[in-house]
C-alpha cells in the first residue's frame, strides 16, 4: 500500500513540474491577433467580444500556439522533468481541434482539468486558477473559440513522456488533492468590506490572469502553495525558467510596498515605470496580455495587489544613500565590482544607479535588485533583455548580454556592488551562484582570462 502511495505521489509529483513558463521561454508563440469587433451588435456578438477579451486576459495563446505556428493550433513543447508535453489544438476544427466539444466538455477542460475522454489534464494547463472563472465568463470564452477563432486542421502531438510516467491516472489524485472546485456565478469568498474594484481585481488575478502560476512558490507536489490571499505565501514569489517571478505583496524592500496603484497600472500597460522594466516571462505577459486589458481592469488589479499584506512584515523600507555615487564619480572605489560597473553598466544605469526613467530602469532602491534570490539579476546580466513592445510605449530598449565578456567572478562582484550601493541592501552574490545560472540558462561560457584564473 505504501509503495503504491509512493508511486502515485512521485509520478504525480514528477508529472506536474514547472509547467507554465517553460512554454513561454522555450518557444515564443505568435503575436496575439488584434481584437476586432464581430459583425452585428446583438447579445451574441457582445458575448463573443467578452470571450475574446477574456482569452487575452487569460493568455490562452501563450501556450496553445507553437513558434511560428497558427494561433491556437497547439503544438508548443512544454518541458517537464519527465518529458515534453505538447499543447493541444484548441481551434474549432472538428477533426483535430475542439470543434466537437460541447460547452460542458469545454468547461470541464478549462476549469476542472478533465479532458473529453474523462482523463485528467496535466496542470501545465492552469485549470486550478481558471476554476475561479465564473460560468458566464466561460460561456463567453466558448462562444469566442467556437465562432471567432479560425479552425486549423492540425493533429495533436503526443506527449514525449515514457511509460509508466505517461500514465494519466495519478494526475487524478493530484487534481483531487490540489485543484479547487469550479466556482458558481457569485464572486466567491470576497469579504463584505471589499470594494467592487478590489473584488474585480481579485477575480482577475486569482482566476483568468493566473498571476499566481508564476508568482506563488510551489510545494512538494509542485502545486502552488496558495491560490488565494488566505495565506501570506500567495504571490510571495516563485521561480520560473531561470527568473524570479518576484514578490507582489506589500513588502517595502522587495515587494510592491513602495509602488503606487498608478505605477502598477503603468507597468502592466507599458512594460515599464520609474521602478522597473519588464523582462523574462513578464515581458511576454505584458506584450501579449496585460497591455490589452482595459484601464478599469488594470486599476482593479492594482487595487487588489495593494491590499496584500507584506510576506515579511518586519521588512523596513530602503533609504537612498549617495556614498556610492560620490565614490564612483571621484574614482575612489577601486574594487572589481565598482570598476566592472563603471566599464559595463554605468553608461545606461548611470553612476547614481538611477538610470533614465522609462528607458533604462533604476538599479537603486529597486525591488528586483533587492530580492534575496539573485537569479533574475544574474540571468539578465548574462543574457541581456528586451523590454516588451507596447502600444503605450512603442520604443523598446534593450540590454546586451555579458556572458561572453564578463567572468563569473566579475558578474558576482558587479552584482554584489549593485546590491549594496545607493541604499540597496541585499545579500552578496558568489561566483558559484553565477556559474549555476550560467549553466542552467545555457549562456555562453565565461571568457578565458588569465588574471581571473
Ligand atoms: C500555461 C499554459 C497554458 C495556458 C495559459 C492555457 N492552456 Fe490550455 N492546455 C495547456 C496544456 C499543456 C494542455 C494539455 C494538457 C494535457 O495534455 O494533459 C491544455 C489543454 C487544454 C484543453 C483540452 C484540449 C483537449 O484536447 O482536450 C482546452 C480546451 C484548453 N487547454 C483550453 C484553454 C483555454 C481556453 C485557455 C485560456 C483560457 C488555455 N487553455 C490556457 C496549456 C495551457
Ligand atoms: C509566465 C509567468 C508570469 C505570469 C503569468 C505573471 N508574471 Fe509577473 N513576473 C514574472 C517574472 C519572471 C517577473 C520578473 C521579471 C520582471 O521584474 O519583469 C515578473 C515581474 C512582475 C512585476 C514587477 C515587479 C517588480 O518589483 O519589479 C509585476 C508588477 C508583475 N510581475 C505583476 C504580474 C501580474 C499582476 C500578473 C497577472 C496579471 C503577472 N505578473 C503574471 C512572471 C510572470
Ligand atoms: C545599453 C544599455 C545597458 C547597459 C550597458 C546595461 N543595461 Fe541593464 N538594463 C538595460 C535595459 C534597457 C534594461 C531593461 C531590459 C528589459 O526590460 O528586458 C535593463 C535591465 C537591467 C536590470 C533589471 C532591472 C529592472 O528593474 O528591470 C538589471 C538588474 C540590470 N539591467 C543590470 C545591469 C548591469 C549589472 C549591467 C552591467 C553589467 C547592465 N545592466 C548594463 C540597459 C542596459
XYZ file of C-alpha atoms and ligand atoms in Angstrom:
582
model
C 0.000 0.000 0.000
C 2.731 2.387 0.973
C 4.661 1.511 -2.142
C 1.633 2.285 -4.273
C 1.034 5.569 -2.494
C 4.661 6.486 -3.007
C 4.487 5.570 -6.666
C 1.366 7.654 -7.110
C 2.844 10.537 -5.200
C 6.126 10.526 -7.057
C 4.750 10.154 -10.528
C 2.121 12.800 -9.851
C 4.884 14.961 -8.483
C 7.148 14.486 -11.456
C 4.285 14.810 -13.820
C 3.344 18.211 -12.545
C 6.631 20.031 -12.766
C 7.336 23.631 -13.501
C 4.983 23.935 -16.411
C 3.785 27.278 -17.309
C 6.771 29.310 -18.033
C 8.703 26.656 -19.874
C 6.359 27.108 -22.725
C 6.924 30.789 -22.691
C 10.693 30.800 -22.817
C 11.200 27.731 -24.924
C 9.352 28.843 -27.983
C 7.882 32.234 -28.398
C 4.378 31.961 -29.730
C 2.938 34.129 -32.451
C 1.621 37.558 -31.589
C -1.967 37.787 -30.411
C -4.411 38.856 -33.064
C -5.609 42.407 -32.790
C -9.128 42.432 -31.388
C -11.779 43.258 -33.951
C -15.464 43.660 -33.253
C -17.593 40.867 -34.676
C -20.315 41.885 -37.092
C -23.611 42.889 -35.527
C -24.219 44.238 -32.058
C -26.598 41.686 -30.608
C -26.188 39.845 -27.339
C -24.345 37.064 -29.163
C -21.801 39.485 -30.648
C -21.289 41.037 -27.241
C -20.750 37.651 -25.668
C -18.127 36.782 -28.266
C -16.359 40.095 -27.751
C -16.303 39.407 -23.998
C -14.830 35.990 -24.789
C -12.115 37.499 -26.953
C -11.184 39.868 -24.150
C -11.054 37.051 -21.584
C -8.903 34.902 -23.870
C -6.411 37.780 -23.924
C -6.585 38.326 -20.152
C -6.109 34.564 -19.672
C -3.284 34.477 -22.247
C -4.579 31.229 -23.806
C -2.488 31.933 -26.888
C 0.773 31.790 -24.905
C 0.693 28.031 -24.528
C -1.608 26.984 -27.321
C 0.445 28.368 -30.212
C 3.741 26.908 -31.426
C 6.632 29.080 -32.520
C 5.723 30.281 -35.990
C 2.508 28.262 -35.797
C -1.119 29.247 -36.400
C -2.921 30.892 -33.460
C -4.386 28.345 -31.008
C -3.425 25.336 -33.154
C -1.244 23.961 -30.329
C 1.995 22.040 -30.727
C 4.073 24.155 -28.374
C 6.504 21.963 -26.436
C 6.313 22.442 -22.692
C 9.328 20.954 -20.961
C 8.921 18.918 -17.793
C 11.415 16.762 -15.891
C 9.772 13.631 -17.276
C 9.473 14.682 -20.907
C 7.826 17.181 -23.191
C 4.094 17.871 -23.193
C 2.690 19.398 -26.368
C -0.225 21.779 -26.028
C -3.308 20.662 -27.961
C -5.113 22.321 -30.849
C -7.952 24.425 -29.391
C -9.209 25.884 -32.666
C -12.778 24.857 -33.570
C -11.623 22.357 -36.190
C -13.993 19.388 -35.914
C -11.471 16.656 -36.660
C -8.302 17.792 -34.886
C -9.365 20.650 -32.606
C -12.203 21.274 -30.150
C -14.913 21.849 -32.760
C -16.823 18.864 -31.419
C -16.724 19.989 -27.779
C -19.990 20.843 -26.077
C -19.942 23.729 -23.620
C -19.789 21.179 -20.787
C -16.744 19.446 -22.282
C -15.003 22.803 -22.781
C -15.853 23.909 -19.240
C -14.594 20.606 -17.814
C -11.254 21.036 -19.560
C -10.807 24.721 -18.734
C -11.962 24.807 -15.114
C -11.726 21.208 -13.904
C -8.771 19.784 -15.816
C -10.870 16.940 -17.188
C -10.412 16.032 -20.853
C -13.302 14.990 -23.078
C -12.418 11.304 -22.646
C -12.571 11.688 -18.847
C -8.824 11.592 -18.242
C -7.102 14.317 -16.229
C -5.077 17.063 -17.894
C -1.579 17.918 -16.779
C -1.688 21.073 -14.692
C 0.558 22.612 -17.340
C -2.908 23.816 -18.273
C -3.590 26.268 -15.412
C -7.043 24.931 -14.601
C -6.558 25.341 -10.817
C -6.620 29.127 -11.488
C -9.259 29.047 -14.205
C -11.514 27.215 -11.696
C -12.135 30.729 -10.346
C -13.713 31.974 -13.580
C -17.492 32.412 -13.434
C -19.586 30.117 -15.649
C -20.838 33.165 -17.595
C -17.259 34.096 -18.471
C -16.510 30.535 -19.595
C -19.635 30.714 -21.797
C -18.219 33.836 -23.404
C -14.849 32.127 -23.949
C -16.622 29.163 -25.515
C -18.597 31.405 -27.869
C -15.420 33.169 -28.927
C -13.465 29.969 -29.554
C -16.299 28.347 -31.478
C -17.092 31.330 -33.723
C -14.153 33.705 -33.986
C -11.064 31.537 -33.848
C -10.067 30.276 -37.297
C -10.265 26.477 -37.445
C -6.909 24.872 -38.219
C -6.548 21.251 -39.177
C -3.507 20.115 -37.231
C -3.109 16.816 -35.382
C -2.097 16.990 -31.739
C 1.396 15.778 -30.973
C 1.570 13.002 -28.403
C 3.466 13.802 -25.211
C 7.042 12.619 -25.247
C 6.774 11.062 -21.792
C 7.854 7.425 -21.485
C 5.728 4.770 -19.846
C 4.995 4.331 -16.897
C 5.231 8.037 -16.144
C 2.941 8.701 -19.080
C 0.021 7.121 -17.227
C -2.515 9.776 -16.507
C -4.358 8.188 -13.635
C -2.027 9.520 -10.896
C -2.888 13.023 -12.124
C -6.378 12.423 -10.867
C -5.044 12.214 -7.303
C -3.113 15.395 -7.825
C -6.285 17.067 -9.035
C -8.299 15.849 -6.062
C -5.602 16.993 -3.640
C -4.752 20.379 -5.079
C -7.312 21.756 -7.521
C -10.197 23.808 -6.122
C -13.803 23.265 -7.205
C -15.014 25.375 -10.109
C -16.932 28.386 -8.778
C -20.554 29.378 -9.255
C -21.726 32.714 -10.596
C -21.094 34.905 -7.499
C -17.530 36.086 -6.777
C -16.618 33.645 -4.016
C -15.306 34.391 -0.595
C -14.889 38.152 -1.026
C -15.066 39.802 2.406
C -18.109 42.033 2.788
C -15.859 45.077 3.232
C -14.184 44.622 -0.142
C -14.947 47.308 -2.709
C -16.217 46.285 -6.111
C -12.931 47.359 -7.673
C -10.872 45.195 -5.329
C -13.237 42.260 -5.829
C -12.860 42.583 -9.596
C -9.062 42.756 -9.258
C -9.006 39.690 -7.083
C -11.231 37.842 -9.515
C -8.869 38.571 -12.407
C -5.591 37.971 -10.555
C -6.656 34.672 -8.973
C -8.629 33.472 -11.973
C -8.255 34.335 -15.647
C -4.946 36.208 -15.372
C -3.472 33.361 -13.234
C -0.681 35.579 -11.867
C -0.005 33.023 -9.130
C 1.109 30.285 -11.523
C 4.396 32.155 -11.774
C 4.389 34.437 -8.716
C 3.440 31.919 -5.981
C 6.040 29.466 -4.671
C 5.339 25.762 -5.253
C 5.109 22.996 -2.683
C 6.386 19.430 -2.693
C 3.712 18.279 -5.127
C 4.675 21.263 -7.301
C 1.275 22.736 -6.535
C 1.011 26.479 -5.886
C 1.277 26.845 -2.107
C -1.815 29.072 -2.066
C -4.375 30.000 -4.707
C -5.753 32.971 -2.836
C -4.768 35.550 -0.237
C -5.808 33.351 2.694
C -2.098 32.742 3.191
C 0.794 35.197 3.067
C 2.707 32.888 0.779
C 0.282 33.781 -2.042
C 2.109 35.852 -4.719
C 5.198 35.999 -2.493
C 7.475 34.974 -5.381
C 8.195 31.873 -7.461
C 10.994 30.766 -9.765
C 10.146 30.280 -13.392
C 12.535 29.483 -16.229
C 15.581 30.876 -14.535
C 13.863 34.091 -13.468
C 12.347 35.028 -10.138
C 8.708 35.963 -10.667
C 9.019 38.173 -7.689
C 7.104 39.041 -4.599
C 3.996 41.112 -5.477
C 2.885 41.613 -1.856
C 3.216 44.750 0.243
C 6.834 44.225 1.328
C 8.658 47.527 1.302
C 12.103 46.284 0.254
C 11.446 43.532 -2.278
C 7.673 43.658 -2.859
C 5.300 46.279 -4.246
C 5.010 48.183 -0.925
C 6.545 51.339 -2.412
C 4.638 51.197 -5.727
C 1.516 53.348 -6.124
C -1.512 51.834 -7.896
C -0.810 54.183 -10.833
C 2.731 52.791 -11.120
C 1.419 49.216 -11.146
C -1.024 50.143 -13.924
C 1.753 51.812 -15.942
C 3.934 48.700 -15.610
C 1.194 46.324 -16.785
C 0.182 48.629 -19.616
C 3.538 49.757 -20.974
C 6.017 47.246 -19.503
C 7.890 49.894 -17.589
C 7.606 52.571 -14.914
C 10.000 54.516 -12.752
C 10.713 51.438 -10.577
C 11.347 48.698 -13.120
C 11.122 47.351 -16.665
C 9.520 44.022 -17.506
C 11.913 41.277 -18.596
C 11.915 37.486 -18.961
C 8.478 35.849 -18.820
C 6.895 39.086 -17.626
C 7.851 40.913 -20.831
C 5.769 38.350 -22.730
C 2.856 38.591 -20.295
C 2.762 42.371 -20.756
C 3.195 42.145 -24.508
C 0.506 39.585 -25.164
C -1.877 40.018 -22.295
C -1.912 42.877 -19.793
C -1.287 45.726 -22.260
C -4.552 44.759 -23.941
C -6.616 44.850 -20.764
C -8.893 47.812 -20.059
C -7.707 50.629 -17.793
C -10.536 49.807 -15.395
C -9.356 46.197 -15.079
C -5.709 47.201 -14.659
C -6.787 49.655 -11.956
C -8.742 46.846 -10.292
C -5.692 44.548 -10.386
C -3.539 47.287 -8.872
C -6.124 48.000 -6.164
C -6.253 44.326 -5.250
C -2.454 43.887 -5.209
C -2.238 46.876 -2.865
C -4.446 45.048 -0.334
C -1.897 42.215 0.054
C -0.092 42.438 3.386
C 3.694 42.014 3.366
C 5.009 38.424 3.387
C 7.633 39.687 5.788
C 6.094 42.497 7.867
C 9.404 43.204 9.624
C 10.992 44.480 6.409
C 11.965 48.148 6.612
C 11.959 50.338 3.503
C 15.138 51.213 1.665
C 16.634 54.676 2.144
C 18.682 56.435 -0.533
C 22.403 56.774 0.165
C 24.713 58.889 -2.028
C 28.041 57.367 -0.926
C 28.448 55.003 -3.880
C 27.570 57.728 -6.402
C 30.191 60.048 -4.906
C 32.855 57.335 -4.828
C 32.178 56.298 -8.414
C 32.366 59.897 -9.604
C 35.567 60.565 -7.654
C 37.061 57.241 -8.782
C 37.939 56.299 -5.203
C 36.317 52.845 -5.170
C 38.842 50.611 -6.944
C 37.103 47.333 -6.155
C 36.466 44.925 -9.047
C 32.701 45.355 -8.554
C 32.816 49.152 -8.861
C 35.252 49.097 -11.803
C 33.198 46.487 -13.644
C 30.101 48.633 -13.086
C 31.742 51.780 -14.466
C 33.079 49.957 -17.527
C 29.966 47.958 -18.408
C 26.832 49.316 -16.798
C 27.113 52.999 -15.898
C 26.580 54.243 -19.466
C 22.942 53.210 -19.188
C 22.206 52.783 -15.492
C 24.369 55.834 -14.504
C 26.788 56.206 -11.609
C 23.793 57.173 -9.457
C 22.251 53.784 -10.305
C 19.038 55.617 -11.146
C 19.057 55.063 -14.918
C 16.715 57.111 -17.091
C 13.004 56.853 -16.440
C 11.125 54.506 -18.800
C 14.356 53.965 -20.785
C 16.976 52.314 -18.588
C 15.474 51.042 -15.329
C 16.804 52.184 -11.987
C 19.004 49.786 -10.043
C 18.878 51.985 -6.938
C 16.160 51.070 -4.400
C 14.711 48.571 -6.889
C 12.617 45.694 -5.567
C 14.031 43.433 -8.287
C 17.622 44.227 -7.278
C 16.788 43.780 -3.578
C 15.134 40.346 -3.859
C 17.036 37.822 -1.736
C 17.282 35.396 -4.644
C 19.694 36.903 -7.232
C 18.729 34.509 -10.059
C 16.924 37.110 -12.196
C 19.792 39.565 -11.910
C 22.432 37.009 -12.886
C 20.228 35.837 -15.744
C 19.659 39.291 -17.224
C 23.346 40.245 -16.920
C 24.349 37.010 -18.683
C 21.772 37.121 -21.438
C 20.558 40.711 -21.610
C 16.910 41.602 -22.116
C 14.399 43.370 -24.333
C 11.570 45.423 -22.906
C 8.185 44.497 -24.311
C 6.849 46.456 -27.243
C 3.567 48.040 -26.211
C 1.012 50.422 -27.652
C 1.581 52.699 -24.663
C 5.388 52.639 -25.099
C 6.338 51.614 -28.635
C 10.120 52.041 -28.293
C 11.577 49.024 -26.605
C 15.045 49.437 -25.226
C 17.357 46.519 -24.706
C 20.280 45.492 -22.589
C 23.142 43.465 -24.098
C 24.177 40.143 -22.530
C 27.568 39.986 -20.850
C 28.100 36.201 -20.764
C 30.977 36.233 -23.233
C 32.530 39.386 -21.823
C 32.464 39.014 -18.030
C 33.676 36.098 -15.903
C 31.585 34.543 -13.147
C 33.748 36.447 -10.646
C 33.157 39.807 -12.443
C 29.405 39.260 -12.550
C 29.316 38.218 -8.893
C 31.340 41.298 -7.943
C 29.321 43.776 -10.009
C 26.015 42.420 -8.691
C 27.298 42.403 -5.110
C 28.310 46.030 -5.694
C 24.872 46.908 -7.133
C 23.087 45.109 -4.274
C 24.967 47.067 -1.599
C 25.123 50.542 -3.172
C 22.836 53.629 -3.271
C 20.832 52.320 -0.297
C 20.264 48.793 -1.641
C 20.615 46.031 0.961
C 20.652 42.535 -0.460
C 22.986 39.584 0.166
C 26.240 39.216 -1.785
C 26.344 37.092 -4.955
C 29.059 34.429 -5.288
C 30.889 33.240 -8.405
C 29.363 29.794 -7.874
C 25.839 31.343 -7.888
C 26.705 32.819 -11.285
C 28.212 29.554 -12.553
C 24.995 27.705 -11.661
C 22.743 30.145 -13.514
C 25.166 30.296 -16.471
C 24.775 26.533 -16.821
C 21.013 26.456 -16.196
C 20.178 29.125 -18.791
C 22.760 27.805 -21.257
C 24.610 31.093 -21.523
C 27.935 31.309 -23.357
C 30.944 30.045 -21.354
C 32.871 32.667 -19.407
C 35.738 34.348 -21.250
C 39.147 32.815 -20.623
C 41.156 35.484 -18.885
C 44.426 34.604 -17.150
C 44.021 37.175 -14.351
C 40.677 35.636 -13.372
C 42.008 32.069 -13.382
C 0.350 27.861 -19.229
C -0.030 27.164 -20.434
C -1.493 27.139 -20.810
C -2.404 28.182 -20.811
C -2.149 29.632 -20.397
C -3.641 27.639 -21.294
N -3.514 26.316 -21.590
Fe -4.997 25.042 -22.224
N -3.730 23.477 -22.093
C -2.373 23.563 -21.868
C -1.793 22.243 -21.992
C -0.313 21.903 -21.843
C -2.841 21.354 -22.265
C -2.745 19.834 -22.453
C -2.603 19.149 -21.122
C -2.519 17.658 -21.252
O -2.166 17.150 -22.321
O -2.821 16.984 -20.257
C -4.060 22.172 -22.327
C -5.333 21.667 -22.589
C -6.433 22.443 -22.903
C -7.722 21.931 -23.350
C -8.089 20.467 -23.562
C -7.967 20.186 -25.023
C -8.204 18.761 -25.400
O -7.708 18.372 -26.479
O -8.877 18.044 -24.658
C -8.532 23.015 -23.581
C -9.964 23.012 -24.077
C -7.747 24.188 -23.260
N -6.491 23.818 -22.843
C -8.215 25.487 -23.377
C -7.535 26.605 -22.904
C -8.113 27.924 -22.821
C -9.493 28.293 -23.294
C -7.165 28.727 -22.256
C -7.318 30.184 -21.845
C -8.475 30.468 -21.023
C -5.993 27.910 -22.001
N -6.249 26.632 -22.412
C -4.803 28.381 -21.444
C -1.665 24.704 -21.535
C -2.213 25.973 -21.323
C 4.594 33.415 -17.105
C 4.925 33.802 -15.774
C 4.292 35.080 -15.212
C 2.947 35.396 -15.132
C 1.752 34.568 -15.595
C 2.898 36.681 -14.481
N 4.165 37.136 -14.195
Fe 4.639 38.928 -13.337
N 6.615 38.495 -13.475
C 7.145 37.320 -13.972
C 8.595 37.385 -13.894
C 9.568 36.289 -14.343
C 8.914 38.633 -13.323
C 10.320 39.170 -13.014
C 10.828 39.999 -14.154
C 10.413 41.434 -14.041
O 10.520 42.020 -12.951
O 9.949 41.986 -15.060
C 7.647 39.323 -13.088
C 7.536 40.619 -12.585
C 6.350 41.261 -12.305
C 6.245 42.594 -11.762
C 7.407 43.527 -11.477
C 7.695 43.568 -10.020
C 8.895 44.406 -9.644
O 9.023 44.656 -8.442
O 9.679 44.812 -10.498
C 4.905 42.862 -11.593
C 4.277 44.138 -11.040
C 4.185 41.692 -12.039
N 5.085 40.739 -12.476
C 2.808 41.548 -11.993
C 2.111 40.454 -12.518
C 0.675 40.355 -12.544
C -0.282 41.390 -11.950
C 0.371 39.187 -13.175
C -1.005 38.653 -13.536
C -1.785 39.572 -14.344
C 1.629 38.548 -13.539
N 2.663 39.345 -13.112
C 1.719 37.340 -14.211
C 6.436 36.242 -14.491
C 5.047 36.180 -14.621
C 22.866 49.551 -23.267
C 22.307 49.947 -22.009
C 22.521 48.986 -20.842
C 23.703 48.503 -20.303
C 25.112 48.772 -20.786
C 23.330 47.709 -19.151
N 21.977 47.697 -19.011
Fe 20.953 46.776 -17.541
N 19.207 47.263 -18.465
C 19.085 47.998 -19.615
C 17.715 47.919 -20.090
C 17.136 48.584 -21.340
C 17.029 47.109 -19.169
C 15.565 46.630 -19.269
C 15.618 45.306 -20.023
C 14.320 44.558 -20.076
O 13.315 45.058 -19.580
O 14.318 43.442 -20.647
C 17.984 46.733 -18.146
C 17.672 45.967 -17.032
C 18.556 45.653 -16.023
C 18.186 45.017 -14.781
C 16.739 44.662 -14.353
C 16.162 45.866 -13.668
C 14.666 46.014 -13.758
O 14.073 46.530 -12.822
O 14.067 45.659 -14.784
C 19.340 44.846 -14.073
C 19.480 44.237 -12.682
C 20.421 45.366 -14.881
N 19.905 45.867 -16.053
C 21.772 45.367 -14.504
C 22.788 45.741 -15.357
C 24.195 45.539 -15.050
C 24.731 44.957 -13.745
C 24.888 45.974 -16.134
C 26.382 45.919 -16.353
C 26.990 44.596 -16.247
C 23.916 46.486 -17.104
N 22.680 46.310 -16.594
C 24.256 47.059 -18.314
C 20.104 48.669 -20.254
C 21.439 48.455 -20.020
